[in-house]
Amino acid sequence: MHFSLGIDAGGTYTDAVIIRDSDGAVIESSKALTTYPDPLPGMKNAIDALNPEHLKDIKLVSVSTTLSTNTILENTGFPVGLIMVGDYVIPEKHPTDYWVAVSGGHNSDGEELKALDLDSVEEFALKVKDKVSAFAVSSYFSNRNPEHELAVKKTVKELTGHSVVCGHELSQDLGAYERAITAFLNAQLIPVTHKFIQAIVEEFEIRGINANLLMLKCDGSVVGIEEALEKPIETIFSGPAASLVGASHLSRLNTCAMIDVGGTSTDVAMMENGLPQLSNFGAVVGGWQTRVKAIRMETSATGGDSHIWVKGDRIHIGPRRVIPLCRASVIYPDFRDKLKSNKVAKGYLCESIQVTKFYVRTDFRPIELKAGEREIYRHIGKEPVSFGDLLIALKKRPSPSMLDSLIQKRLIQAIGFTPTDALHVLGEYTEWDVEAATIGASMLGRILKQSPETFSAEAKRRVARNIAEDLIAYLIEGMPRNEIDRVLLGRNFTRFRVEIPVVLLGGPVKAYVEDLKSLINADFIVPEHAEVGNAVGALVGKGIKRVEILIKTKVIKSLEGEAENIDYEAHEKCTAEDILPYETKNEFIVFSPSERKKFESYSEAVEFAEKLGRQLVMDYMVSAGLQKENIKIDVSRMHLAPSGWTDVPLETKLVFVGIGIPKTTITA
């Protein structure tokens, strides 16, 4: 009997799940704390908790990880040289000090605008080759003609020996600067991803697991290991994508909304007719707009480990993540007694200073610290330290901004009251120390003159409202949050109704179902194995490949013996009657990810595009380990033509979508 192994390294937990290949049943699952910054130890811990007998018969492994996302967010990628070809408008904010803009580039028809300045490229490459580990290149309209990017790639590789990433290899969308950012980030990630994947391969070899290895992309599809090594940028946000695919699989719904309540955040996304709904603009990561196809999602900093704190007469949720009191009590044996005796004057209360807030050092090493940061950091060790402890040690009030800065630099980690603690108090989730959670609820509730149970119930309702707000914000794009909140609070005698099922994933997510039902009229579903739905999604993701091919009509007219090119995009009001006095000839240009080609007839161009699109999809899917007989390719066409136009379309876009199921057996 053969099995498949899915692994998801999330922000808080790393989940592993084993599925039986014969019927897709979940055989067993495990959870372990995610290790940071290297997720591999956490993955090992999750695998160690699984039955060794099942592991012997694993034939397919699929992984989703936060590695790429975290590398970009923390700016810990390898240094990259960025080469931009063409007349770029370069923003003040730039991702690297090693960049150059040189002459070259093409127009929207793929015709050369300026000759490529290879001398400047060579000068730049030689200047920075010892300072960078890779290069990225993006040329103006390379999605219409990549010849300048390819020329730069060839030259730089010959001069430096470094890998070179081209923008057109990652995206065919418009936006030269966004393609440049995408290529740059991808180049940054290649060495990190190589190291990570090599470590996974070695780990499986040690365990005797001989299996195909796949990784989940941020559009919800799986990709072969070679593709993952070449394009690691496509694995950003693979965690939410895994959750969405897992939600659809576990609930057996082809169309549904998904809410994944994790430790760090809540993610909302949607599956429609078996395919994830994608963003129209590409993924934004670390503030950088990319051209990476990713699921459309709504994310908020509300999770099981979000900090619940009090100021004035209000309960606040997040945005920072902390270690729950109930878990801290298990990790640190004396913590419960420290919590009981902690005191903070009301005037000091803020997000960083609470009666339930403590700080501990992480394993990160400090590099550049301000004097105030260094002073506080010196008094925080491996055991929890309270505000009062710091007040005594420093002989003055610790600066909340300095504490916040040390957390941002990941040098210290906070402990505090969380939604997980609230559920412990209410008896709805009791994995760790209930008494520690109750002590915390009592201390915070006392400030608001509430019992521990009343305070916890109110905190839980606030979390549910945040989750409901995220769902509606996703489904009704552009609706102001304050208006959503007005309806959720029952004002104006209105209530939201959601017409598709809403699948909930996450550890104790069942606890929020009734509160959500009181806020929104919807069919909320918590499927079996919801606590490891993301690991299931990492495994059951389909092989999906999208290819877009554009056919552009260009009219060449002859006037008094002189030929002129008409670009209908620049003359949208032009009609057939306008050009009757002239001799005209149509030319049809096909732009694809692999080549640019001209045809004299529209039918020839369409025939070529149809054949090429299907071939590109099929070649990709087979190389990713998919069987031809299990691959289905759908084609959609979109035409651009002015109102009343009777000639061939000015533009025709063909979108090819291939869907297949990954192999679960080894190929020799």
XYZ file of C-alpha atoms in Angstrom:
668
model
C 0.000 0.000 0.000
C 1.324 3.451 -0.941
C 0.976 6.723 0.962
C 1.683 10.418 0.377
C 3.117 12.907 2.882
C 2.093 16.564 3.078
C 4.021 19.100 5.166
C 3.160 22.746 5.863
C 5.526 24.978 7.841
C 3.269 27.780 9.058
C 3.994 30.839 11.160
C 3.359 28.997 14.453
C 2.993 25.279 13.727
C 4.418 22.822 11.250
C 1.802 20.247 10.292
C 2.337 16.858 8.669
C -0.296 14.534 7.272
C -0.243 11.098 5.634
C -2.857 10.279 3.004
C -3.591 6.826 1.607
C -3.183 6.949 -2.180
C -5.879 4.381 -2.945
C -8.788 6.456 -1.618
C -7.359 9.807 -0.449
C -8.167 9.106 3.200
C -6.195 10.908 5.934
C -4.409 8.133 7.865
C -2.648 10.210 10.518
C -1.387 13.694 11.241
C 0.957 15.543 13.582
C 1.816 19.062 14.710
C 5.088 20.594 15.918
C 6.143 24.151 16.661
C 7.683 25.822 13.613
C 11.402 26.438 14.046
C 12.766 29.782 13.042
C 14.609 30.991 10.998
C 15.322 27.465 9.657
C 12.028 25.529 9.314
C 13.743 22.162 8.793
C 14.040 21.141 12.497
C 10.313 21.792 12.954
C 9.583 19.629 9.916
C 11.763 16.852 11.359
C 9.837 17.024 14.639
C 6.501 16.764 12.807
C 7.712 13.773 10.766
C 9.152 12.070 13.872
C 5.649 12.010 15.365
C 4.336 9.908 12.454
C 4.211 6.106 12.237
C 7.533 4.816 10.780
C 5.665 1.962 9.085
C 3.675 4.466 7.025
C 6.804 6.469 6.198
C 8.398 3.407 4.570
C 5.715 3.412 1.876
C 5.667 7.154 1.110
C 5.817 7.701 -2.666
C 4.996 11.411 -2.880
C 5.990 14.329 -0.634
C 4.634 17.852 -1.090
C 5.771 20.836 0.973
C 4.520 24.367 1.585
C 6.691 26.712 3.609
C 7.028 30.299 4.811
C 10.745 30.266 3.919
C 10.499 32.446 0.792
C 8.038 34.891 2.353
C 10.102 35.309 5.524
C 13.344 35.749 3.564
C 11.814 38.670 1.661
C 10.059 40.194 4.682
C 13.240 40.112 6.774
C 15.531 41.111 3.912
C 17.800 38.135 4.543
C 18.172 37.044 0.924
C 21.476 36.945 -0.915
C 22.795 40.163 -2.593
C 21.717 40.566 -6.210
C 22.756 42.863 -9.066
C 19.775 44.332 -10.936
C 20.034 45.352 -14.612
C 17.162 47.338 -16.145
C 17.109 47.796 -19.908
C 15.095 50.719 -21.318
C 13.712 54.086 -20.261
C 12.663 53.181 -16.716
C 10.958 55.491 -14.260
C 12.773 54.347 -11.121
C 11.077 54.991 -7.739
C 13.057 56.386 -4.823
C 12.537 53.172 -2.884
C 14.773 50.551 -4.436
C 15.504 46.967 -3.321
C 19.288 46.986 -3.870
C 22.343 49.238 -3.986
C 23.700 47.213 -6.907
C 21.694 48.303 -9.940
C 22.080 49.935 -13.326
C 19.766 51.190 -16.065
C 21.084 50.904 -19.635
C 19.778 51.824 -23.083
C 17.687 49.315 -24.997
C 14.201 47.844 -24.851
C 11.287 47.347 -27.243
C 7.866 48.816 -27.969
C 4.482 47.161 -27.526
C 4.846 45.439 -30.909
C 8.146 43.911 -29.871
C 10.134 46.169 -32.204
C 13.483 47.450 -30.912
C 13.291 51.011 -29.557
C 16.998 51.469 -28.933
C 20.078 49.348 -29.437
C 21.159 47.409 -26.355
C 24.111 49.023 -24.546
C 26.070 45.856 -23.792
C 29.227 47.833 -22.928
C 27.481 49.339 -19.885
C 26.154 45.914 -18.924
C 29.657 44.429 -19.038
C 31.098 47.321 -17.015
C 28.435 46.916 -14.306
C 28.742 43.128 -14.150
C 32.525 43.257 -13.669
C 32.191 46.028 -11.081
C 29.795 44.152 -8.770
C 30.469 40.481 -9.518
C 32.378 39.966 -6.241
C 29.660 41.743 -4.222
C 26.610 39.804 -5.439
C 25.627 36.146 -5.706
C 23.309 36.473 -8.714
C 21.915 38.930 -11.260
C 18.391 39.875 -12.354
C 17.519 41.573 -15.634
C 14.319 43.185 -16.861
C 13.932 44.840 -20.254
C 11.240 47.221 -21.439
C 8.447 45.162 -23.080
C 10.433 41.944 -22.711
C 7.042 40.217 -22.514
C 6.674 41.153 -26.188
C 10.294 40.498 -27.177
C 12.874 39.059 -24.732
C 15.937 39.282 -26.999
C 17.622 42.047 -24.967
C 17.118 40.169 -21.687
C 18.530 37.011 -23.222
C 21.535 38.898 -24.606
C 22.249 40.392 -21.176
C 21.858 36.984 -19.541
C 24.352 35.377 -21.931
C 26.911 38.175 -21.486
C 26.691 38.353 -17.686
C 26.891 34.572 -17.239
C 30.003 34.419 -19.420
C 31.668 37.289 -17.531
C 30.803 36.332 -13.947
C 29.661 32.708 -13.819
C 26.705 33.825 -11.670
C 23.120 32.756 -12.304
C 20.947 35.338 -14.109
C 17.159 35.584 -13.798
C 15.116 37.234 -16.582
C 11.837 39.029 -15.986
C 10.104 37.450 -18.986
C 10.858 33.974 -17.589
C 8.653 34.739 -14.579
C 5.823 36.834 -16.000
C 4.227 37.830 -19.294
C 2.248 40.647 -17.664
C 2.795 44.325 -18.420
C 4.868 46.349 -15.961
C 8.614 46.427 -16.635
C 9.579 47.650 -13.166
C 7.330 45.093 -11.459
C 8.924 42.367 -13.581
C 12.319 43.727 -12.494
C 11.319 43.446 -8.824
C 9.989 39.927 -9.416
C 13.248 38.848 -11.090
C 15.308 40.495 -8.331
C 13.420 38.781 -5.495
C 13.588 35.455 -7.312
C 17.358 35.762 -7.708
C 17.646 36.537 -3.978
C 15.792 33.366 -3.077
C 17.586 30.872 -5.303
C 20.564 30.156 -2.952
C 18.251 29.981 0.109
C 15.871 27.592 -1.664
C 18.684 25.401 -2.983
C 20.006 24.952 0.552
C 16.555 24.201 1.972
C 15.559 21.702 -0.714
C 18.921 19.947 -0.525
C 18.441 19.578 3.239
C 14.947 18.094 2.694
C 16.256 15.641 0.094
C 19.076 14.544 2.430
C 16.611 14.158 5.317
C 14.369 11.867 3.269
C 17.369 9.852 2.075
C 18.445 9.333 5.699
C 14.927 8.115 6.521
C 14.876 5.822 3.472
C 11.959 7.720 1.894
C 12.223 7.363 -1.875
C 9.536 9.692 -3.189
C 8.745 12.379 -5.725
C 9.190 15.800 -4.095
C 6.824 18.662 -4.959
C 6.324 22.166 -3.588
C 3.149 24.218 -3.470
C 2.988 27.526 -5.330
C 1.125 30.632 -4.252
C -1.565 30.049 -6.881
C -2.545 26.765 -5.196
C -0.831 24.491 -7.698
C 2.051 22.102 -7.124
C 5.354 22.257 -8.955
C 8.197 19.812 -9.505
C 11.395 20.295 -7.541
C 13.395 21.536 -10.554
C 10.851 24.279 -11.201
C 10.839 25.209 -7.500
C 14.614 25.622 -7.592
C 14.429 27.810 -10.686
C 11.455 29.949 -9.597
C 11.321 30.034 -5.773
C 9.501 33.393 -5.862
C 6.382 31.426 -6.865
C 6.322 29.703 -3.452
C 5.614 32.910 -1.508
C 2.270 32.729 0.292
C 2.130 28.987 -0.355
C 0.758 28.543 3.189
C -2.579 30.320 2.551
C -2.755 28.602 -0.828
C -2.303 25.226 0.889
C -5.096 26.048 3.321
C -7.476 26.942 0.499
C -6.775 23.755 -1.444
C -7.034 21.720 1.777
C -10.369 23.317 2.661
C -11.804 22.382 -0.733
C -10.487 18.814 -0.499
C -11.622 18.115 3.062
C -15.093 19.596 2.521
C -15.413 18.113 -0.982
C -16.581 21.500 -2.260
C -15.444 22.909 -5.606
C -16.783 26.354 -4.749
C -16.364 27.731 -1.237
C -14.847 30.505 0.839
C -12.078 29.524 3.245
C -11.126 31.030 6.613
C -7.867 29.774 8.102
C -7.337 30.894 11.700
C -3.667 30.316 12.417
C -1.464 31.257 15.309
C -0.226 34.464 13.688
C -2.965 35.553 11.301
C -6.339 34.856 9.727
C -6.403 34.266 5.969
C -9.501 34.391 3.771
C -9.574 33.105 0.182
C -11.990 31.481 -2.259
C -12.190 28.424 -4.493
C -14.436 28.704 -7.547
C -15.268 25.716 -9.753
C -12.262 23.810 -8.473
C -9.723 26.598 -9.057
C -8.380 29.160 -6.577
C -9.499 32.729 -7.230
C -6.358 34.663 -8.236
C -5.331 38.267 -7.700
C -5.495 40.467 -10.803
C -2.415 42.416 -9.778
C 0.147 39.875 -8.587
C 1.413 39.191 -5.086
C 2.625 42.029 -2.866
C 5.321 40.902 -0.429
C 7.440 43.043 1.857
C 5.865 46.137 0.278
C 7.051 45.142 -3.223
C 4.529 44.709 -6.022
C 5.434 41.625 -8.034
C 4.005 39.986 -11.132
C 3.701 36.590 -9.439
C 0.308 34.925 -9.925
C -1.056 34.315 -6.429
C -4.389 33.560 -4.814
C -6.460 36.599 -3.929
C -6.636 36.716 -0.163
C -7.517 38.916 2.764
C -5.111 38.641 5.689
C -5.300 40.206 9.122
C -3.144 40.022 12.234
C -5.789 38.112 14.191
C -4.718 34.630 15.234
C -4.689 32.263 18.150
C -1.494 33.912 19.445
C -2.579 37.541 18.917
C -1.958 39.716 21.958
C -5.111 40.654 23.885
C -4.529 43.769 25.960
C -6.494 46.401 27.843
C -6.299 50.168 27.901
C -8.980 52.424 29.321
C -12.275 50.575 29.086
C -11.484 48.709 25.889
C -10.210 45.271 24.894
C -7.675 45.392 22.060
C -6.701 42.471 19.794
C -3.172 42.412 18.314
C -1.579 43.239 16.018
C 1.478 41.637 17.611
C 1.843 37.925 18.227
C 2.907 36.652 21.667
C 3.435 33.334 23.439
C 0.118 32.454 25.155
C 0.185 32.430 28.976
C -1.076 28.827 29.025
C 1.850 27.685 26.893
C 4.449 29.850 28.647
C 3.485 28.173 31.918
C 4.409 24.793 30.396
C 7.704 26.082 28.969
C 8.817 28.012 32.074
C 8.065 26.139 35.370
C 8.042 29.250 37.613
C 6.014 31.384 35.267
C 2.619 30.937 36.933
C 3.911 32.314 40.248
C 5.558 35.259 38.462
C 2.270 36.010 36.703
C 0.284 36.004 39.969
C 2.559 38.582 41.588
C 2.883 40.913 38.594
C 1.592 44.477 38.981
C 1.402 47.491 36.653
C -0.027 50.926 37.437
C -3.003 51.869 35.238
C -1.209 54.960 33.977
C 1.516 52.843 32.412
C -0.785 50.576 30.416
C -0.156 50.309 26.668
C 0.323 47.443 24.210
C 3.922 46.849 25.390
C 3.154 47.184 29.111
C 0.406 44.980 30.584
C -0.133 43.037 33.788
C 0.063 39.843 31.722
C 3.026 40.795 29.536
C 6.522 39.320 29.918
C 9.639 39.197 27.757
C 12.293 36.552 27.013
C 15.387 36.501 24.820
C 15.465 34.667 21.506
C 18.460 32.926 19.940
C 19.095 35.802 17.530
C 22.358 37.685 18.026
C 22.230 41.490 18.310
C 24.134 43.438 15.669
C 23.384 47.151 15.895
C 21.628 48.309 19.059
C 20.882 51.828 20.246
C 22.021 52.719 23.759
C 18.455 52.451 25.116
C 17.904 49.104 23.429
C 21.196 47.744 24.726
C 20.328 48.804 28.274
C 16.976 46.973 28.237
C 18.295 43.928 26.353
C 20.998 43.389 29.003
C 18.310 42.777 31.636
C 16.233 40.289 29.582
C 17.383 36.675 29.680
C 16.083 33.214 28.922
C 13.513 33.366 31.747
C 10.420 35.620 31.521
C 10.950 39.199 32.711
C 8.047 41.531 33.549
C 7.715 45.293 33.252
C 8.135 45.482 37.019
C 11.384 43.508 36.856
C 12.742 45.910 34.244
C 11.566 48.922 36.250
C 13.577 47.737 39.261
C 16.649 46.745 37.225
C 16.753 49.964 35.204
C 15.596 52.180 38.075
C 13.350 53.929 35.584
C 10.354 53.183 33.345
C 11.386 51.029 30.356
C 10.674 52.740 27.048
C 7.761 51.002 25.242
C 9.265 52.053 21.893
C 12.589 50.406 22.787
C 10.811 47.199 23.819
C 8.889 47.326 20.556
C 12.095 47.840 18.581
C 13.756 44.820 20.222
C 10.715 42.713 19.271
C 10.881 43.981 15.675
C 14.542 42.988 15.547
C 13.480 39.540 16.852
C 15.924 39.782 19.756
C 13.190 39.341 22.364
C 9.815 37.622 22.309
C 6.755 38.629 24.277
C 4.419 36.528 26.420
C 0.850 37.677 26.927
C -2.863 36.880 27.055
C -4.249 35.544 23.755
C -7.432 34.119 22.163
C -5.945 30.688 22.929
C -5.913 31.629 26.619
C -9.519 32.853 26.404
C -10.601 29.470 25.009
C -8.750 27.712 27.865
C -10.675 29.811 30.399
C -13.977 28.965 28.695
C -13.106 25.252 28.559
C -13.329 25.112 24.750
C -9.653 24.259 24.174
C -7.499 22.948 27.003
C -4.210 21.699 25.580
C -1.981 23.623 28.039
C -2.227 25.241 31.476
C -5.806 26.350 32.148
C -4.892 27.885 35.513
C -2.314 30.255 34.001
C -4.852 31.408 31.414
C -7.468 31.952 34.121
C -5.050 33.995 36.230
C -4.381 36.235 33.228
C -8.089 36.657 32.457
C -8.739 37.524 36.084
C -6.031 40.213 36.103
C -7.212 41.825 32.862
C -10.885 41.416 33.714
C -10.356 43.167 37.041
C -9.362 46.339 35.162
C -12.736 46.284 33.370
C -14.641 45.028 36.420
C -15.368 41.696 34.714
C -15.027 38.076 35.800
C -12.424 35.906 34.030
C -15.210 34.125 32.136
C -16.954 37.354 31.096
C -13.679 38.910 29.950
C -12.731 35.784 27.973
C -16.155 35.530 26.343
C -15.957 39.185 25.276
C -12.444 38.659 23.892
C -13.654 35.626 21.966
C -16.568 37.613 20.489
C -14.127 40.330 19.403
C -11.962 37.762 17.638
C -15.027 36.306 15.876
C -16.044 39.794 14.742
C -12.564 40.404 13.318
C -12.774 37.100 11.418
C -16.248 37.960 10.097
C -15.004 41.380 9.023
C -12.159 39.766 7.070
C -14.615 37.466 5.277
C -16.927 40.289 4.197
C -13.990 42.531 3.206
C -12.846 39.724 0.915
C -16.236 39.033 -0.629
C -17.201 42.715 -1.061
C -14.010 44.347 -2.295
C -13.759 48.040 -1.535
C -16.400 48.159 1.186
C -15.050 50.307 4.059
C -14.236 48.392 7.224
C -16.244 50.763 9.405
C -19.361 50.096 7.291
C -18.792 46.341 7.554
C -18.495 46.704 11.314
C -21.756 48.692 11.513
C -23.665 45.848 9.872
C -21.927 43.168 11.959
C -22.970 45.026 15.101
C -26.601 44.786 13.946
C -27.203 48.452 13.244
C -29.601 49.663 10.525
C -31.588 46.409 10.847
C -29.347 44.682 8.297
C -27.348 41.471 8.217
C -24.871 39.931 5.809
C -25.775 36.719 3.983
C -23.157 34.605 2.180
C -24.486 32.347 -0.567
C -21.556 29.898 -0.732
C -20.344 27.564 2.048
C -17.590 28.904 4.301
C -15.009 26.305 5.358
C -13.116 26.937 8.608
C -9.600 25.635 9.226
C -7.325 25.878 12.255
C -6.758 24.199 15.616
C -9.648 25.256 17.890
C -11.672 26.847 15.100
C -14.871 25.013 16.133
C -15.075 27.348 19.100
C -15.883 30.313 16.835
C -18.664 28.763 14.743
C -21.633 29.894 16.854
C -20.267 33.432 17.251
C -19.757 33.664 13.498
C -23.276 32.398 12.821
C -24.654 35.135 15.057
C -22.851 37.731 12.920
C -23.318 36.386 9.371
C -26.022 34.244 7.785
C -23.862 31.565 6.177
C -23.240 27.837 6.126
C -20.065 27.514 8.213
C -18.369 24.115 7.899
C -15.594 22.639 10.044
C -14.440 19.513 8.184
C -12.727 16.554 9.801
C -8.958 17.161 10.091
C -9.529 20.938 9.921
C -6.587 21.397 12.306
C -4.152 20.138 9.620
C -6.008 21.336 6.527
C -2.977 23.268 5.285
C -0.808 20.122 5.259
C -3.576 18.307 3.372
C -3.645 21.171 0.874
C 0.113 21.003 0.381
C -0.353 17.403 -0.698
C -3.556 17.417 -2.740
C -2.805 20.544 -4.770
C -3.314 19.904 -8.462
C -0.758 20.555 -11.136
C -1.979 23.781 -12.732
C -0.289 25.667 -15.550
C -1.567 28.901 -17.064
C -0.219 30.186 -20.365
C -1.362 33.435 -22.002
C -0.783 34.153 -25.699
C -1.661 37.499 -27.281
C -2.479 38.044 -30.964
C -2.193 41.699 -31.953
C -3.536 43.057 -35.247
C -1.405 45.664 -36.968
C -2.572 47.423 -40.131
C -0.016 48.629 -42.634
C -1.436 51.269 -45.003
C 0.081 52.686 -48.190
C -0.398 56.404 -48.925
C 1.083 57.879 -52.113
C 3.639 55.114 -52.232
C 4.743 55.550 -48.591
C 4.038 52.784 -46.040
C 2.849 53.738 -42.581
C 2.043 51.583 -39.547
C -1.275 52.115 -37.838
C -1.505 51.119 -34.207
C -5.236 50.806 -33.532
C -4.561 50.974 -29.787
C -3.488 54.593 -30.336
C -6.451 55.301 -32.667
C -9.412 53.646 -30.992
C -11.912 55.774 -32.960
C -10.546 54.573 -36.276
C -13.102 52.641 -38.363
C -12.953 50.595 -41.527
C -14.348 53.586 -43.505
C -11.433 55.753 -42.387
C -8.939 53.563 -44.201
C -10.882 52.712 -47.389
C -9.039 55.269 -49.556
C -5.769 53.567 -48.753
C -4.269 50.275 -49.751
C -4.093 48.247 -46.543
C -2.505 45.076 -45.359
C -3.036 43.343 -42.020
C -0.202 41.827 -40.051
C -0.821 39.599 -37.048
C 1.800 39.362 -34.300
C 1.716 36.470 -31.833
C 3.342 37.125 -28.442
C 3.978 34.029 -26.309
C 6.261 33.128 -23.379
C 8.554 31.312 -25.806
C 8.636 33.448 -28.961
C 7.266 36.308 -31.077
C 6.033 35.500 -34.577
C 4.276 37.353 -37.425
C 1.538 36.020 -39.733
C -0.270 37.375 -42.788
C -3.667 35.934 -41.837
C -5.637 35.946 -38.601
C -6.602 32.281 -38.951
C -2.948 31.242 -39.277
C -2.069 33.246 -36.164
C -4.900 31.677 -34.159
C -4.011 28.167 -35.341
C -0.367 28.694 -34.373
C -1.311 30.156 -30.968
C -3.728 27.293 -30.233
C -1.102 24.668 -30.985
C 1.719 26.464 -29.172
C -0.340 27.174 -26.039
C -1.389 23.566 -25.633
C 2.168 22.376 -26.242
C 3.647 24.784 -23.662
C 1.121 23.636 -21.051
C 1.635 19.960 -21.793
C 5.457 20.196 -21.781
C 5.398 21.952 -18.408
C 2.945 19.498 -16.845
C 4.841 16.416 -18.015
C 8.159 17.849 -16.778
C 6.503 18.404 -13.372
C 5.728 14.664 -13.131
C 2.161 14.609 -14.433
C 0.767 11.920 -16.721
C -0.566 13.040 -20.107
C -3.763 11.026 -19.738
C -4.562 12.846 -16.473
C -4.096 16.352 -17.897
C -7.051 18.457 -19.030
C -6.470 21.727 -20.914
C -9.159 24.425 -21.124
C -8.870 27.411 -23.466
C -10.637 30.770 -23.130
C -10.562 33.644 -25.619
C -10.974 37.373 -25.053
C -11.292 39.807 -27.974
C -10.681 43.548 -28.098
C -12.522 45.531 -30.775
C -14.240 48.964 -30.925
C -18.026 49.133 -30.890
C -19.458 48.289 -34.312
C -16.199 46.787 -35.515
C -16.690 44.084 -38.168
C -13.086 43.264 -39.059
C -10.800 40.831 -37.222
C -10.255 41.766 -33.532
C -7.578 44.318 -32.712
C -6.374 41.935 -30.019
C -7.125 38.356 -29.101
C -5.911 36.897 -25.825
C -5.911 33.104 -25.463
C -5.607 31.728 -21.941
C -4.676 28.057 -21.613
C -5.232 26.365 -18.242
C -3.938 22.830 -17.763
C -5.018 20.798 -14.741
C -3.602 17.428 -13.713
C -3.005 15.128 -10.750
C 0.631 14.564 -9.634
C 2.165 11.089 -9.888
C 2.527 9.170 -6.661
C 5.116 6.756 -8.008
C 8.785 7.135 -8.745
C 9.962 7.465 -12.308
C 13.323 5.956 -13.097
